[in-house]
Coordinates of C-alpha atoms and ligand atoms in Angstrom, one line a residue:
X1 CA 171.3 99.9 97.2
X2 CA 171.6 102.0 94.1
X3 CA 170.0 105.5 93.8
X4 CA 167.5 105.9 92.0
X5 CA 166.6 109.1 89.9
X6 CA 163.7 110.7 90.5
X7 CA 162.3 112.3 87.2
X8 CA 159.4 113.2 88.9
X9 CA 161.1 115.9 90.5
X10 CA 162.8 117.0 87.5
X11 CA 159.9 117.1 85.2
X12 CA 156.2 116.3 87.4
X13 CA 154.4 116.3 83.9
X14 CA 156.9 113.4 82.6
X15 CA 154.4 110.6 81.0
X16 CA 156.8 108.2 79.6
X17 CA 160.7 107.7 80.0
X18 CA 163.0 105.0 79.3
X19 CA 165.2 103.2 82.0
X20 CA 166.9 99.9 82.9
X21 CA 166.1 97.7 85.7
X22 CA 168.7 97.5 88.1
X23 CA 167.7 95.6 90.6
X24 CA 165.1 92.7 91.0
X25 CA 163.3 92.6 94.6
X26 CA 160.8 90.1 95.8
X27 CA 157.9 92.0 94.7
X28 CA 158.8 94.3 91.8
X29 CA 161.9 95.8 90.0
X30 CA 164.1 98.7 90.9
X31 CA 164.8 101.0 87.4
X32 CA 167.9 103.4 87.1
X33 CA 165.7 105.8 86.8
X34 CA 162.0 106.7 87.1
X35 CA 159.1 109.2 86.7
X36 CA 156.5 106.6 88.8
X37 CA 156.1 108.6 92.5
X38 CA 156.6 106.5 95.1
X39 CA 153.6 106.6 97.7
X40 CA 155.1 109.2 100.7
X41 CA 154.7 112.8 101.8
X42 CA 151.0 112.3 102.2
X43 CA 150.5 111.5 98.4
X44 CA 149.7 108.2 97.2
X45 CA 151.5 106.7 94.5
X46 CA 151.3 106.6 90.5
X47 CA 150.4 103.3 88.7
X48 CA 150.7 102.9 84.9
X49 CA 153.0 100.2 83.0
X50 CA 156.6 99.1 82.4
X51 CA 157.2 97.5 79.2
X52 CA 153.5 97.2 79.1
X53 CA 153.5 95.2 82.4
X54 CA 150.8 96.4 85.1
X55 CA 152.6 98.6 87.8
X56 CA 150.4 98.3 91.3
X57 CA 152.0 99.7 93.4
X58 CA 155.5 102.3 94.0
X59 CA 157.8 102.2 97.2
X60 CA 159.9 104.2 98.3
X61 CA 163.1 102.0 100.1
X62 CA 166.2 104.0 101.3
X63 CA 167.6 105.7 98.0
X64 CA 165.5 103.3 95.7
X65 CA 162.0 103.9 94.4
X66 CA 160.6 99.3 93.9
X67 CA 158.1 99.1 91.3
X68 CA 155.4 96.6 92.2
X69 CA 154.3 94.8 89.0
X70 CA 152.3 92.1 87.8
X71 CA 154.8 90.1 85.5
X72 CA 158.2 89.9 84.6
X73 CA 160.4 93.1 83.8
X74 CA 163.6 93.0 82.7
X75 CA 166.4 94.9 80.8
X76 CA 165.6 98.2 79.2
X77 CA 161.8 99.6 79.9
X78 CA 159.8 101.9 78.5
X79 CA 157.9 103.3 81.6
X80 CA 154.4 105.2 81.4
X81 CA 152.3 106.7 83.9
X82 CA 148.8 106.8 84.4
X83 CA 148.4 110.5 83.7
X84 CA 144.6 110.6 85.2
X85 CA 145.8 109.4 87.9
X86 CA 148.9 111.4 88.8
X87 CA 146.6 114.5 87.5
X88 CA 144.4 113.8 89.8
X89 CA 146.9 113.5 92.9
X90 CA 148.5 116.7 91.9
X91 CA 145.2 118.9 91.7
X92 CA 144.6 117.3 95.1
X93 CA 147.8 117.8 97.1
X94 CA 148.4 121.1 95.6
X95 CA 144.9 122.4 96.4
X96 CA 145.7 121.1 100.3
X97 CA 148.3 123.0 100.3
X98 CA 146.3 126.2 99.4
X99 CA 143.4 125.5 101.4
X100 CA 145.7 124.5 104.4
X101 CA 147.5 128.4 103.7
X102 CA 144.1 129.7 103.5
X103 CA 142.5 128.4 107.1
X104 CA 146.2 129.8 108.4
X105 CA 145.0 133.4 107.2
X106 CA 141.4 133.4 107.9
X107 CA 141.2 131.3 111.2
X108 CA 145.1 130.8 112.4
X109 CA 144.5 127.1 111.9
X110 CA 146.8 125.0 111.5
X111 CA 147.1 121.8 109.7
X112 CA 148.2 119.4 111.7
X113 CA 147.7 116.3 109.1
X114 CA 146.0 115.6 105.9
X115 CA 144.9 112.4 104.3
X116 CA 144.7 112.2 100.8
X117 CA 142.2 109.6 100.1
X118 CA 140.8 107.2 96.8
X119 CA 137.2 109.2 97.4
X120 CA 138.1 112.5 99.5
X121 CA 140.4 114.0 101.1
X122 CA 140.5 115.9 104.9
X123 CA 142.7 118.1 106.3
X124 CA 142.9 118.2 110.2
X125 CA 142.5 121.9 111.9
X126 CA 144.4 122.7 115.3
X127 CA 140.8 124.1 116.0
X128 CA 137.5 124.2 116.0
X129 CA 136.9 126.6 112.9
X130 CA 133.0 128.5 112.5
X131 CA 131.2 127.5 109.3
X132 CA 131.5 130.8 108.0
X133 CA 135.0 131.1 108.2
X134 CA 135.5 127.5 106.8
X135 CA 133.4 129.5 103.4
X136 CA 136.3 132.1 103.8
X137 CA 138.8 130.2 103.9
X138 CA 137.3 128.0 100.3
X139 CA 136.5 131.2 98.8
X140 CA 140.6 132.9 99.4
X141 CA 141.8 129.4 97.8
X142 CA 139.5 129.5 95.2
X143 CA 140.9 133.0 94.8
X144 CA 144.4 131.8 94.3
X145 CA 143.1 129.2 92.0
X146 CA 141.2 132.0 89.6
X147 CA 144.7 134.4 90.2
X148 CA 146.8 131.3 88.6
X149 CA 149.9 131.9 90.6
X150 CA 153.0 130.3 89.7
X151 CA 153.9 127.6 91.5
X152 CA 158.0 127.3 92.2
X153 CA 160.1 124.5 93.8
X154 CA 163.5 125.2 95.1
X155 CA 166.0 123.1 97.4
X156 CA 167.3 125.2 100.5
X157 CA 169.6 123.9 103.2
X158 CA 168.8 124.3 106.7
X159 CA 169.5 127.7 107.5
X160 CA 168.6 128.9 104.1
X161 CA 165.0 127.7 104.6
X162 CA 164.7 129.5 108.1
X163 CA 164.5 132.7 106.2
X164 CA 161.6 131.9 104.2
X165 CA 157.7 132.3 105.1
X166 CA 157.3 128.5 105.4
X167 CA 153.9 127.4 107.0
X168 CA 154.7 124.9 109.1
X169 CA 158.5 124.3 110.7
X170 CA 160.3 122.2 107.9
X171 CA 160.9 118.4 109.0
X172 CA 164.9 117.8 110.6
X173 CA 166.4 116.2 106.9
X174 CA 169.9 115.5 105.6
X175 CA 170.6 117.2 103.0
X176 CA 169.0 119.8 101.2
X177 CA 165.0 120.7 101.5
X178 CA 162.3 120.8 98.8
X179 CA 160.6 123.9 99.3
X180 CA 157.4 124.0 97.6
X181 CA 155.9 128.2 97.1
X182 CA 153.0 129.4 95.1
X183 CA 154.1 133.1 94.5
X184 CA 153.2 135.4 97.7
X185 CA 151.1 133.1 98.9
X186 CA 152.0 129.8 100.5
X187 CA 155.5 128.1 101.2
X188 CA 155.7 124.9 102.5
X189 CA 158.3 121.7 102.6
X190 CA 157.1 119.2 100.7
X191 CA 158.6 115.9 98.6
X192 CA 155.1 115.5 96.5
X193 CA 154.6 116.7 92.5
X194 CA 152.9 120.4 92.5
X195 CA 151.4 121.6 88.9
X196 CA 153.3 125.2 87.2
X197 CA 150.3 127.5 88.4
X198 CA 147.5 127.2 90.7
X199 CA 144.9 127.5 88.1
X200 CA 145.4 123.8 87.0
X201 CA 144.1 122.5 90.2
X202 CA 140.5 123.7 89.8
X203 CA 138.2 124.3 92.0
X204 CA 138.7 123.6 95.7
X205 CA 135.3 122.2 97.0
X206 CA 134.8 121.8 101.4
X207 CA 132.1 118.6 101.1
X208 CA 132.2 118.4 104.9
X209 CA 133.2 119.6 108.5
X210 CA 133.4 117.4 111.6
X211 CA 134.0 119.4 114.7
X212 CA 135.6 118.1 117.5
X213 CA 136.8 119.5 120.8
X214 CA 139.6 121.9 120.0
X215 CA 139.8 120.9 116.3
X216 CA 138.1 120.4 113.0
X217 CA 138.2 118.2 110.0
X218 CA 137.5 119.6 107.1
X219 CA 136.4 117.0 104.1
X220 CA 137.3 118.7 100.7
X221 CA 137.9 118.1 96.7
X222 CA 139.6 119.4 94.1
X223 CA 139.5 119.6 90.2
X224 CA 137.9 116.8 88.2
X225 CA 136.3 115.5 91.8
X226 CA 134.9 118.5 92.6
X227 CA 133.3 118.5 89.1
X228 CA 132.3 114.9 89.8
X229 CA 131.2 115.7 93.4
X230 CA 128.9 118.8 91.5
X231 CA 127.2 116.7 88.6
X232 CA 126.6 114.0 91.6
X233 CA 124.7 116.6 93.9
X234 CA 123.1 117.8 90.7
X235 CA 121.9 114.4 89.7
X236 CA 120.7 113.4 93.5
X237 CA 118.9 117.0 93.8
X238 CA 116.9 116.4 90.2
X239 CA 115.4 113.5 91.2
X240 CA 114.3 114.9 94.9
X241 CA 113.1 117.5 93.1
X242 CA 110.6 114.9 91.2
X243 CA 110.0 112.8 93.6
X244 CA 108.7 115.7 96.2
X245 CA 107.5 117.8 93.1
X246 CA 109.1 120.9 94.4
X247 CA 111.9 123.3 92.5
X248 CA 115.5 123.3 94.6
X249 CA 114.2 126.1 97.0
X250 CA 111.2 124.1 98.6
X251 CA 112.8 121.2 99.0
X252 CA 113.3 121.1 102.7
X253 CA 110.0 122.1 102.9
X254 CA 108.6 119.9 101.3
X255 CA 110.4 116.7 102.9
X256 CA 109.4 118.4 106.5
X257 CA 105.7 118.5 105.1
X258 CA 106.3 114.5 104.2
X259 CA 107.7 113.6 107.1
X260 CA 104.9 115.4 109.2
X261 CA 102.4 113.4 107.0
X262 CA 104.2 110.3 107.9
X263 CA 104.5 110.6 111.7
X264 CA 100.2 111.3 111.1
X265 CA 99.7 108.6 109.5
X266 CA 101.7 106.2 111.8
X267 CA 100.0 108.0 114.9
X268 CA 96.1 106.9 113.4
X269 CA 97.4 103.8 112.2
X270 CA 98.8 102.8 115.5
X271 CA 94.8 104.1 117.7
X272 CA 93.5 102.1 114.9
X273 CA 95.5 99.0 115.8
X274 CA 95.1 99.6 119.4
X275 CA 91.2 99.6 119.3
X276 CA 91.1 96.7 116.8
X277 CA 93.2 94.8 119.6
X278 CA 91.1 96.0 122.2
X279 CA 87.9 94.3 120.1
X280 CA 90.1 91.0 119.3
X281 CA 90.6 90.8 122.7
X282 CA 87.2 91.1 124.1
X283 CA 85.8 88.5 121.2
X284 CA 88.9 85.7 122.5
X285 CA 88.0 86.3 126.0
X286 CA 84.4 85.0 125.1
X287 CA 86.1 81.8 124.1
X288 CA 86.6 80.5 127.4
X289 CA 89.1 80.3 130.6
X290 CA 92.4 79.8 128.9
X291 CA 93.1 82.1 125.3
X292 CA 96.2 81.2 123.1
X293 CA 97.0 82.4 120.2
X294 CA 99.4 83.6 117.8
X295 CA 99.5 86.7 115.9
X296 CA 101.4 87.1 112.7
X297 CA 103.5 90.2 111.8
X298 CA 102.3 91.8 115.1
X299 CA 104.6 93.6 117.5
X300 CA 104.9 93.3 121.3
X301 CA 102.5 96.7 121.7
X302 CA 99.4 95.3 119.6
X303 CA 99.8 91.3 121.6
X304 CA 99.9 93.5 124.9
X305 CA 96.4 95.3 124.4
X306 CA 94.8 92.0 123.0
X307 CA 96.1 90.3 126.6
X308 CA 95.0 92.9 128.5
X309 CA 91.3 93.1 126.8
X310 CA 91.4 89.4 127.3
X311 CA 92.4 89.5 131.2
X312 CA 90.1 92.2 131.7
X313 CA 87.3 89.6 131.9
X314 CA 87.2 87.7 135.4
X315 CA 88.7 83.9 135.5
X316 CA 90.5 84.2 132.1
X317 CA 94.3 83.7 131.2
X318 CA 95.4 85.2 127.8
X319 CA 98.7 83.0 126.7
X320 CA 99.7 85.3 123.1
X321 CA 102.8 85.3 120.8
X322 CA 103.4 87.7 118.1
X323 CA 105.9 87.5 115.3
X324 CA 106.9 90.8 114.1
X325 CA 110.7 92.0 113.3
X326 CA 111.3 90.1 116.8
X327 CA 109.4 87.0 118.6
X328 CA 107.1 88.1 121.5
X329 CA 105.5 86.2 124.0
X330 CA 103.0 87.8 126.6
X331 CA 100.6 86.2 129.4
X332 CA 98.3 87.6 131.2
X333 CA 95.4 86.6 133.8
X334 CA 92.3 88.2 135.5
X335 CA 92.7 89.6 139.0
X336 CA 90.5 87.0 140.2
X337 CA 93.0 84.4 139.5
X338 CA 95.0 85.4 142.6
X339 CA 96.8 82.3 143.2
X340 CA 99.0 82.1 139.8
X341 CA 101.6 83.0 139.5
X342 CA 103.0 83.6 135.7
X343 CA 106.5 84.4 136.1
X344 CA 108.1 81.0 136.6
X345 CA 105.7 79.9 133.7
X346 CA 106.6 82.8 131.6
X347 CA 110.2 82.1 132.4
X348 CA 110.9 78.5 131.0
X349 CA 108.6 79.2 128.3
X350 CA 110.2 82.2 126.9
X351 CA 113.2 80.3 126.0
X352 CA 111.7 78.6 123.3
X353 CA 112.2 82.0 121.8
X354 CA 115.9 82.4 123.4
X355 CA 113.7 85.4 124.6
X356 CA 113.9 87.8 128.0
X357 CA 111.5 89.8 130.0
X358 CA 109.7 89.4 132.8
X359 CA 106.8 91.5 134.9
X360 CA 104.5 90.9 137.7
X361 CA 102.3 87.5 138.7
X362 CA 99.7 88.3 137.1
X363 CA 101.2 90.3 133.8
X364 CA 104.6 89.2 131.8
X365 CA 105.9 89.9 128.7
X366 CA 109.5 89.5 126.8
X367 CA 110.6 88.9 123.6
X368 CA 113.3 87.2 121.3
X369 CA 115.0 86.1 117.9
X370 CA 114.1 82.8 118.2
X371 CA 111.0 82.4 115.6
X372 CA 109.3 79.3 117.6
X373 CA 106.3 81.5 119.4
X374 CA 104.4 78.0 118.7
X375 CA 106.7 76.1 121.4
X376 CA 106.7 79.0 123.8
X377 CA 102.9 79.0 123.7
X378 CA 102.7 75.0 124.5
X379 CA 105.0 75.3 127.4
X380 CA 103.0 78.1 128.9
X381 CA 99.9 76.6 128.3
X382 CA 100.5 73.0 129.6
X383 CA 101.8 74.2 132.9
X384 CA 98.9 76.7 133.0
X385 CA 96.5 74.3 132.3
X386 CA 97.7 71.9 134.9
X387 CA 97.9 74.7 137.3
X388 CA 94.4 75.8 136.9
X389 CA 93.3 71.8 136.3
X390 CA 91.7 73.2 133.5
Ligands
ZN401 ZN1 152.6 118.8 99.9

């Protein structure tokens, strides 16, 4: 086992470097020195190339850094870091440090853990933090960005580190602790890559909050991600103001109005359908004793209304089905056909649509995912006609 020299710790701005392959592993190569940051300490790894071959993963194995590549790499190599990806990680990671410290100062909330994701980042705070305090912490962190304070990295022994204003107790490590400080603001043990000044982080933007009992998850993005977020928000807002013909300040009201209109229209539609169903029920009852019908695109509520109307006429049985979002079956009979129990008939017939349901001897209803309502109607009709001798 060799020890890989970590060039990214000496210079986090190093984008190209030369090195030598010292060992090949099953999935990649170990170099004598590297500027590729391996996944660790909450920061995702770098991508890039070694002699033009893509590096798709970088992992730490003991003292070594293993570069997973898409092809063979040997001998002397030229390494190139995907700088856009690295700069993005530096912006998110350093932004996290500042936001975590801001939450300590504003709300005495400590960061239990954090996650730098491919899309967004999160900080998990150890208490419930009010929305106003979240805004205050966001403002404070951005203030420190604007002041463009110096960021320094130093190495300390465990005893020395005890005298530092560390945000969290440092992890127990063998050897020296790597401490990242923001002048007069933050001090934290960390192995990640950080910028020289806070200004390089760019805007720190909180994008969401999740409050649970005794904890808060803060979603955030920094730098160019914040720019992309703001751009996307502006695009969506432009589309909404266009669709709703309302300015930004009126959007919420316009949407409330549109939803009320929709609910009102729906209520009127339901009332009209009910009237239609009643009318239809009367018409069907005039046909004869046993009324069998399937309604396409109609749901249980509609079919039930028709069935009720049919059975309101003495000496009638309604055997009705609907094929709305799912299939439904309704059996209903007049009160004067007192000996006919529809429940066992329904129980068998509903099998045709793999459905469930129930009711009283004179009214049963149910639905299922099956499509063959004709088979269900036929099964019920045969039994009912046999029963009535009709
Ligand atoms: Zn860190």
